[in-house]
Amino acid sequence: MKMEIVANDTLLTGALEDIQRDVDAGFDSFLPVPQDQRARLVEAMRYAAIGGGKRLRPLLVTATASLFKVPRATALRAGIAVEAIHVYSLIHDDLPCMDDDALRHGKPTLHKAFDEATAVLAGDSLHALAFEILASPNMTGDPFTRAELVAALAGASGHEGMAGGQMMDMVAEQEGEAFDLHAITRLQQLKTGALLGASVELGAILGRVPPEGRAHLHGYARDIGLAFQIADDLLDLEGDEEKAGKALRKDEEAGKATFLSLLGPDRARDQAQMLVDQAISHLNAYGEEADLLRAIARYIVERDR
Amino acid sequence: MKMEIVANDTLLTGALEDIQRDVDAGFDSFLPVPQDQRARLVEAMRYAAIGGGKRLRPLLVTATASLFKVPRATALRAGIAVEAIHVYSLIHDDLPCMDDDALRHGKPTLHKAFDEATAVLAGDSLHALAFEILASPNMTGDPFTRAELVAALAGASGHEGMAGGQMMDMVAEQEGEAFDLHAITRLQQLKTGALLGASVELGAILGRVPPEGRAHLHGYARDIGLAFQIADDLLDLEGDEEKAGKALRKDEEAGKATFLSLLGPDRARDQAQMLVDQAISHLNAYGEEADLLRAIARYIVERDR
């Protein structure tokens, strides 16, 4: 048992190192700096996209796709597209009119390092890049798969998904609306869950798993999505700002309803662990080829940033 | 000759009325207001997207697609996707950190009517909606066409297209760089030309015109794109703010290099007319089925808003 955990730790550590290196290299190759006044825009995109972040979403894409023996290079491209959406959302979230954050991944946020207008444009450009990557014939030879990838990612990131969740969060904060556990769960399923779910979905699409065959993977994604958010809430309370590379304890200061404020730290921790166990049980149909997905589920609540 | 001009005027007037009505109806059906806290986001998207604008880009999509007998409902969906990109770009352009405009289509800009954070999110959500529409199986049964539509629109709107052009424009304004006619042409080919070009391109893609058969249409799009921008410069100088529904004469106040500042009004007008004639000559291979595209080219320099 001990041996197995160690093996899985090694599996995860290696996988995280690989994905971080490969996502950086991918953004580097997608974003050559042009020799004209657009250089500033591309430099801003590179500043935000390269060298930072755990790359959990690309890792979920590649780990899921590997269940179905999808070539890693193909899954990696799709993973970079999801990460481009994630990075654009962080850039826009950090803006003064949104969360007004000064630090991200341990360095100044994009609008601090460049300026607000450049940050808006760089976010928009990474947003477009995501769909350019997925729709390109370089993605996969099968146009049906490409169209399905685009539809899944656009649906998860737009007003019915991530952006909708962000609006619910803003309304909750501005109007001090009484959010109960049900409402917080719904909010977080959209705000962070939709894109984590899309990461697993993209892996399944690349694996040509038909929609009716994706129920276990959807269950896994739903559970790790909520566990991720509870762990984030706990890190916001108990974490180390230097390791996190961003300002913490903003939720508490804002008096915002979170899983943590509703459950308290002990029940929140139990709930996260229960969700991880449940997520892993959704993978029972798979053998050791799903060990990385299992390790990711555990990592989601055990990480320190 | 007189009769023919009148006929084409009627053709254009009817086509503009139709497209304005149909684009409004399309956004209305794509954006039902949900019964939760996302309502505010969708209301903001509707505020910006419904009831305003000439809808020139959707008209270019449908007019081009009609050359190849594409069903109007199909072309209209693609047109709404392009318009969603156009509307998102206007929302973000109007933000205080960008052009800081208070009026758009004769009503308060989105960040004035709602707030800045909602405007950022609504823009982002319309951005995602565009690709959701194009990638949906409801768009067209042919996935290759769907993937090609997404690739064309994402390429035209991202850092190598529209967003790149906006960055060039910002650099030109902030650093007062000496822009000559060549540089202004390049800037405008990206900033406004890329999306007008994509509109024609999407029509050709729907018509299953192979890339090598699109040269005349590309020429048409390039020429009307530049003519459009020169006409916009002239309207900015000579237009009626009430008709325009937005603040004018900002370029002159900012001392910005434009076609107009470089050419003067008389040569600018001649140049725009020459481009329209040239655009129309690119359509010589087509018969009266291209009359609407010809009328659009003339309208682009004759419009009063």
Coordinates of C-alpha atoms in Angstrom, one line a residue, chain A:
Chain A
M1 CA 0.0 0.0 0.0
K2 CA 2.8 2.4 1.0
M3 CA 4.7 1.5 -2.1
E4 CA 1.7 2.1 -4.3
I5 CA 1.2 5.6 -2.8
V6 CA 4.9 6.4 -3.4
A7 CA 4.6 5.1 -7.0
N8 CA 1.6 7.2 -7.6
D9 CA 3.3 10.2 -6.1
T10 CA 6.2 9.7 -8.5
L11 CA 3.7 9.3 -11.3
L12 CA 2.0 12.6 -10.4
T13 CA 5.2 14.5 -9.8
G14 CA 6.6 13.4 -13.2
A15 CA 3.3 14.2 -14.9
L16 CA 3.2 17.7 -13.4
E17 CA 6.8 18.4 -14.4
D18 CA 6.1 17.2 -17.9
I19 CA 2.9 19.1 -18.4
Q20 CA 4.3 22.3 -17.0
R21 CA 7.3 22.1 -19.4
D22 CA 5.2 21.1 -22.4
V23 CA 2.5 23.8 -21.9
D24 CA 5.2 26.4 -21.6
A25 CA 6.8 25.1 -24.8
G26 CA 3.4 25.0 -26.5
F27 CA 2.6 28.6 -25.7
D28 CA 6.1 29.6 -26.8
S29 CA 5.5 28.0 -30.2
F30 CA 2.0 29.4 -30.6
L31 CA 3.0 32.9 -29.8
P32 CA 6.1 34.1 -31.8
V33 CA 6.6 37.8 -31.2
P34 CA 5.9 39.7 -34.5
Q35 CA 8.1 42.4 -35.8
D36 CA 5.6 45.2 -35.7
Q37 CA 3.5 47.1 -33.1
R38 CA 1.6 44.0 -32.2
A39 CA 4.7 42.8 -30.4
R40 CA 3.5 44.4 -27.2
L41 CA 0.3 42.4 -27.3
V42 CA 2.0 39.1 -27.9
E43 CA 4.6 39.9 -25.2
A44 CA 1.7 40.5 -22.8
M45 CA 0.1 37.2 -23.8
R46 CA 3.4 35.4 -23.3
Y47 CA 3.9 37.1 -19.9
A48 CA 0.6 35.8 -18.7
A49 CA 0.6 32.4 -20.3
I50 CA 4.2 31.1 -20.0
G51 CA 5.9 30.1 -16.7
G52 CA 3.3 29.9 -14.0
G53 CA 0.4 27.8 -12.8
K54 CA 0.0 24.2 -11.9
R55 CA -1.4 23.4 -15.4
L56 CA -4.0 21.2 -13.8
R57 CA -6.5 21.6 -16.7
P58 CA -4.0 20.5 -19.4
L59 CA -3.0 17.6 -17.2
L60 CA -6.7 16.6 -16.9
V61 CA -7.0 16.6 -20.7
T62 CA -3.9 14.5 -21.3
A63 CA -4.6 12.1 -18.4
T64 CA -8.1 11.5 -19.6
A65 CA -7.1 11.2 -23.2
S66 CA -4.4 8.7 -22.3
L67 CA -7.2 6.3 -21.1
F68 CA -8.1 6.0 -24.7
K69 CA -4.6 5.9 -26.2
V70 CA -4.9 9.4 -27.8
P71 CA -1.4 10.5 -28.9
R72 CA 0.0 12.8 -26.2
A73 CA 0.8 15.6 -28.7
T74 CA -2.8 15.8 -29.8
A75 CA -4.1 15.9 -26.2
L76 CA -1.5 18.5 -25.3
R77 CA -2.8 20.9 -28.0
A78 CA -6.3 20.6 -26.6
G79 CA -4.9 21.1 -23.1
I80 CA -3.2 24.3 -24.1
A81 CA -6.5 25.6 -25.6
V82 CA -8.2 25.0 -22.2
E83 CA -5.3 26.6 -20.4
A84 CA -5.5 29.7 -22.8
I85 CA -9.1 30.1 -21.6
H86 CA -8.1 29.7 -18.0
V87 CA -5.3 32.3 -18.3
Y88 CA -7.6 34.7 -20.1
S89 CA -10.1 34.4 -17.3
L90 CA -7.4 35.1 -14.7
I91 CA -6.2 38.2 -16.6
H92 CA -9.7 39.6 -16.7
D93 CA -10.5 38.5 -13.1
D94 CA -7.4 40.4 -11.8
L95 CA -8.5 43.7 -13.5
P96 CA -9.2 46.6 -11.1
C97 CA -12.9 46.6 -12.0
M98 CA -13.0 42.9 -11.1
D99 CA -11.0 41.5 -8.2
D100 CA -8.3 44.1 -8.4
D101 CA -5.4 41.8 -7.7
A102 CA -1.7 42.9 -7.9
L103 CA 0.0 39.5 -7.7
R104 CA -0.5 36.3 -9.7
H105 CA 1.9 33.3 -9.8
G106 CA 4.3 35.3 -7.7
K107 CA 4.7 38.2 -10.2
P108 CA 2.8 41.4 -10.9
T109 CA -0.6 40.8 -12.6
L110 CA -0.7 41.6 -16.3
H111 CA -2.4 45.0 -15.9
K112 CA 0.3 46.0 -13.4
A113 CA 3.2 44.8 -15.5
F114 CA 1.8 46.3 -18.7
D115 CA -1.5 48.3 -18.5
E116 CA -5.2 47.7 -18.2
A117 CA -6.0 48.1 -21.9
T118 CA -3.2 45.7 -22.9
A119 CA -4.6 43.3 -20.2
V120 CA -8.1 43.4 -21.7
L121 CA -6.8 42.8 -25.2
A122 CA -4.3 40.1 -24.2
G123 CA -7.1 38.3 -22.4
D124 CA -9.3 38.6 -25.5
S125 CA -6.5 37.4 -27.7
L126 CA -5.8 34.3 -25.6
H127 CA -9.6 33.6 -25.7
A128 CA -9.5 33.6 -29.5
L129 CA -6.3 31.6 -29.5
A130 CA -8.0 28.7 -27.7
F131 CA -10.6 28.3 -30.4
E132 CA -8.0 28.8 -33.2
I133 CA -6.0 25.9 -31.7
L134 CA -9.0 23.6 -31.4
A135 CA -10.4 24.3 -34.9
S136 CA -7.0 24.0 -36.7
P137 CA -6.5 21.0 -38.9
N138 CA -3.2 20.6 -36.9
M139 CA -5.4 19.7 -33.9
T140 CA -6.7 16.4 -35.4
G141 CA -7.5 15.2 -38.8
D142 CA -11.1 14.6 -37.9
P143 CA -13.2 17.8 -38.3
F144 CA -16.1 16.3 -36.3
T145 CA -13.9 16.0 -33.3
R146 CA -12.6 19.6 -33.8
A147 CA -16.1 21.0 -34.0
E148 CA -17.1 19.0 -30.9
L149 CA -14.0 20.3 -29.0
V150 CA -14.9 23.9 -29.8
A151 CA -18.5 23.4 -28.8
A152 CA -17.6 21.9 -25.5
L153 CA -15.0 24.5 -24.6
A154 CA -17.2 27.5 -25.7
G155 CA -20.2 26.2 -23.8
A156 CA -18.1 25.6 -20.6
S157 CA -16.5 29.1 -20.7
G158 CA -19.4 31.3 -21.8
H159 CA -22.5 32.7 -20.0
E160 CA -23.9 29.3 -19.2
G161 CA -20.6 28.2 -17.7
M162 CA -17.5 29.9 -16.3
A163 CA -18.5 33.5 -17.1
G164 CA -22.0 32.8 -15.7
G165 CA -20.5 31.5 -12.5
Q166 CA -18.3 34.6 -12.2
M167 CA -21.4 36.8 -12.5
M168 CA -23.2 34.8 -9.8
D169 CA -20.1 35.3 -7.6
M170 CA -20.2 39.1 -8.3
V171 CA -23.9 39.3 -7.5
A172 CA -23.4 37.3 -4.3
E173 CA -20.6 39.7 -3.3
Q174 CA -22.2 43.0 -4.3
E175 CA -25.7 42.4 -3.1
G176 CA -24.7 40.4 0.0
E177 CA -27.3 37.9 -1.1
A178 CA -27.7 35.1 1.4
F179 CA -26.0 32.1 -0.4
D180 CA -26.7 28.7 1.1
L181 CA -24.8 25.5 0.4
H182 CA -27.0 24.7 -2.5
A183 CA -26.4 28.1 -4.2
I184 CA -22.6 28.0 -3.5
T185 CA -22.4 24.6 -5.0
R186 CA -24.2 25.7 -8.1
L187 CA -22.1 28.8 -8.4
Q188 CA -18.8 26.9 -8.0
Q189 CA -19.9 24.2 -10.4
L190 CA -20.0 26.9 -13.0
K191 CA -17.2 29.2 -11.9
T192 CA -14.4 26.7 -11.6
G193 CA -16.2 23.3 -12.2
A194 CA -17.2 24.0 -15.8
L195 CA -13.7 24.4 -17.1
L196 CA -12.3 21.5 -15.0
G197 CA -15.2 19.5 -16.4
A198 CA -14.4 20.6 -19.9
S199 CA -10.8 19.5 -19.5
V200 CA -12.0 15.9 -18.8
E201 CA -14.7 16.2 -21.6
L202 CA -12.1 17.3 -24.1
G203 CA -10.0 14.2 -23.3
A204 CA -13.1 12.0 -23.8
I205 CA -14.0 13.7 -27.1
L206 CA -10.4 13.1 -28.3
G207 CA -10.9 9.5 -27.2
R208 CA -14.0 9.4 -29.3
V209 CA -16.1 8.3 -26.3
P210 CA -19.7 8.8 -27.3
P211 CA -21.7 11.2 -25.0
E212 CA -23.6 8.3 -23.4
G213 CA -20.3 6.7 -22.4
R214 CA -19.0 9.7 -20.5
A215 CA -21.1 9.4 -17.3
H216 CA -18.3 8.1 -15.0
L217 CA -15.9 10.7 -16.3
H218 CA -18.5 13.5 -15.8
G219 CA -19.0 12.2 -12.2
Y220 CA -15.3 12.2 -11.6
A221 CA -15.0 15.8 -13.0
R222 CA -17.9 17.1 -11.0
D223 CA -16.5 15.7 -7.7
I224 CA -12.9 16.9 -8.2
G225 CA -14.3 20.3 -9.3
L226 CA -16.1 20.8 -6.0
A227 CA -13.2 19.3 -4.0
F228 CA -10.9 21.7 -5.8
Q229 CA -13.0 24.7 -4.7
I230 CA -13.2 23.6 -1.1
A231 CA -9.4 23.1 -1.1
D232 CA -9.0 26.5 -2.6
D233 CA -11.2 28.0 0.2
L234 CA -9.0 26.2 2.8
L235 CA -5.8 27.4 1.1
D236 CA -7.2 30.9 1.1
L237 CA -7.7 30.7 4.9
E238 CA -4.6 28.6 5.8
G239 CA -2.2 28.9 2.9
D240 CA 1.1 30.6 2.5
E241 CA 0.9 33.8 0.3
E242 CA 4.4 33.3 -1.0
K243 CA 3.7 29.7 -2.1
A244 CA 0.3 30.7 -3.5
G245 CA 1.9 33.6 -5.4
K246 CA -1.2 35.7 -4.9
A247 CA -3.1 37.6 -2.2
L248 CA -5.0 35.3 0.2
R249 CA -7.7 35.8 2.8
K250 CA -9.7 38.1 0.5
D251 CA -12.9 36.1 0.9
E252 CA -12.9 36.4 4.6
E253 CA -12.2 40.1 4.5
A254 CA -15.0 40.6 2.0
G255 CA -17.4 38.6 4.3
K256 CA -18.2 36.4 1.3
A257 CA -20.2 33.2 1.7
T258 CA -18.0 30.2 0.8
F259 CA -18.0 26.5 1.4
L260 CA -15.7 27.3 4.3
S261 CA -17.8 30.0 5.9
L262 CA -20.9 27.7 5.6
L263 CA -19.3 24.5 6.7
G264 CA -16.4 25.5 8.9
P265 CA -12.8 24.2 8.3
D266 CA -13.3 20.7 9.8
R267 CA -16.5 19.8 7.9
A268 CA -15.1 21.4 4.8
R269 CA -12.0 19.2 4.9
D270 CA -14.1 16.1 5.5
Q271 CA -16.4 17.1 2.6
A272 CA -13.4 17.6 0.3
Q273 CA -11.9 14.2 1.2
M274 CA -15.3 12.5 0.7
L275 CA -15.6 14.1 -2.8
V276 CA -12.1 12.9 -3.7
D277 CA -13.0 9.3 -2.6
Q278 CA -16.2 9.6 -4.6
A279 CA -14.3 10.9 -7.6
I280 CA -11.9 8.0 -7.5
S281 CA -14.8 5.5 -7.2
H282 CA -16.1 6.8 -10.5
L283 CA -13.0 5.4 -12.1
N284 CA -13.6 1.8 -10.9
A285 CA -14.3 0.7 -14.5
Y286 CA -10.7 1.6 -15.4
G287 CA -7.5 -0.2 -14.4
E288 CA -4.1 1.2 -13.7
E289 CA -4.3 3.4 -16.9
A290 CA -6.5 5.7 -14.6
D291 CA -3.9 5.9 -11.8
L292 CA -2.9 9.4 -12.9
L293 CA -6.5 10.6 -12.7
R294 CA -6.7 9.0 -9.2
A295 CA -3.5 10.7 -8.2
I296 CA -4.8 14.1 -9.6
A297 CA -7.9 13.7 -7.4
R298 CA -5.8 13.2 -4.3
Y299 CA -3.4 16.0 -5.3
I300 CA -6.4 18.4 -5.6
V301 CA -7.0 18.4 -1.8
E302 CA -3.4 17.8 -0.7
R303 CA -1.7 20.6 -2.7
D304 CA -0.2 23.5 -0.9
R305 CA -0.8 26.1 -3.6

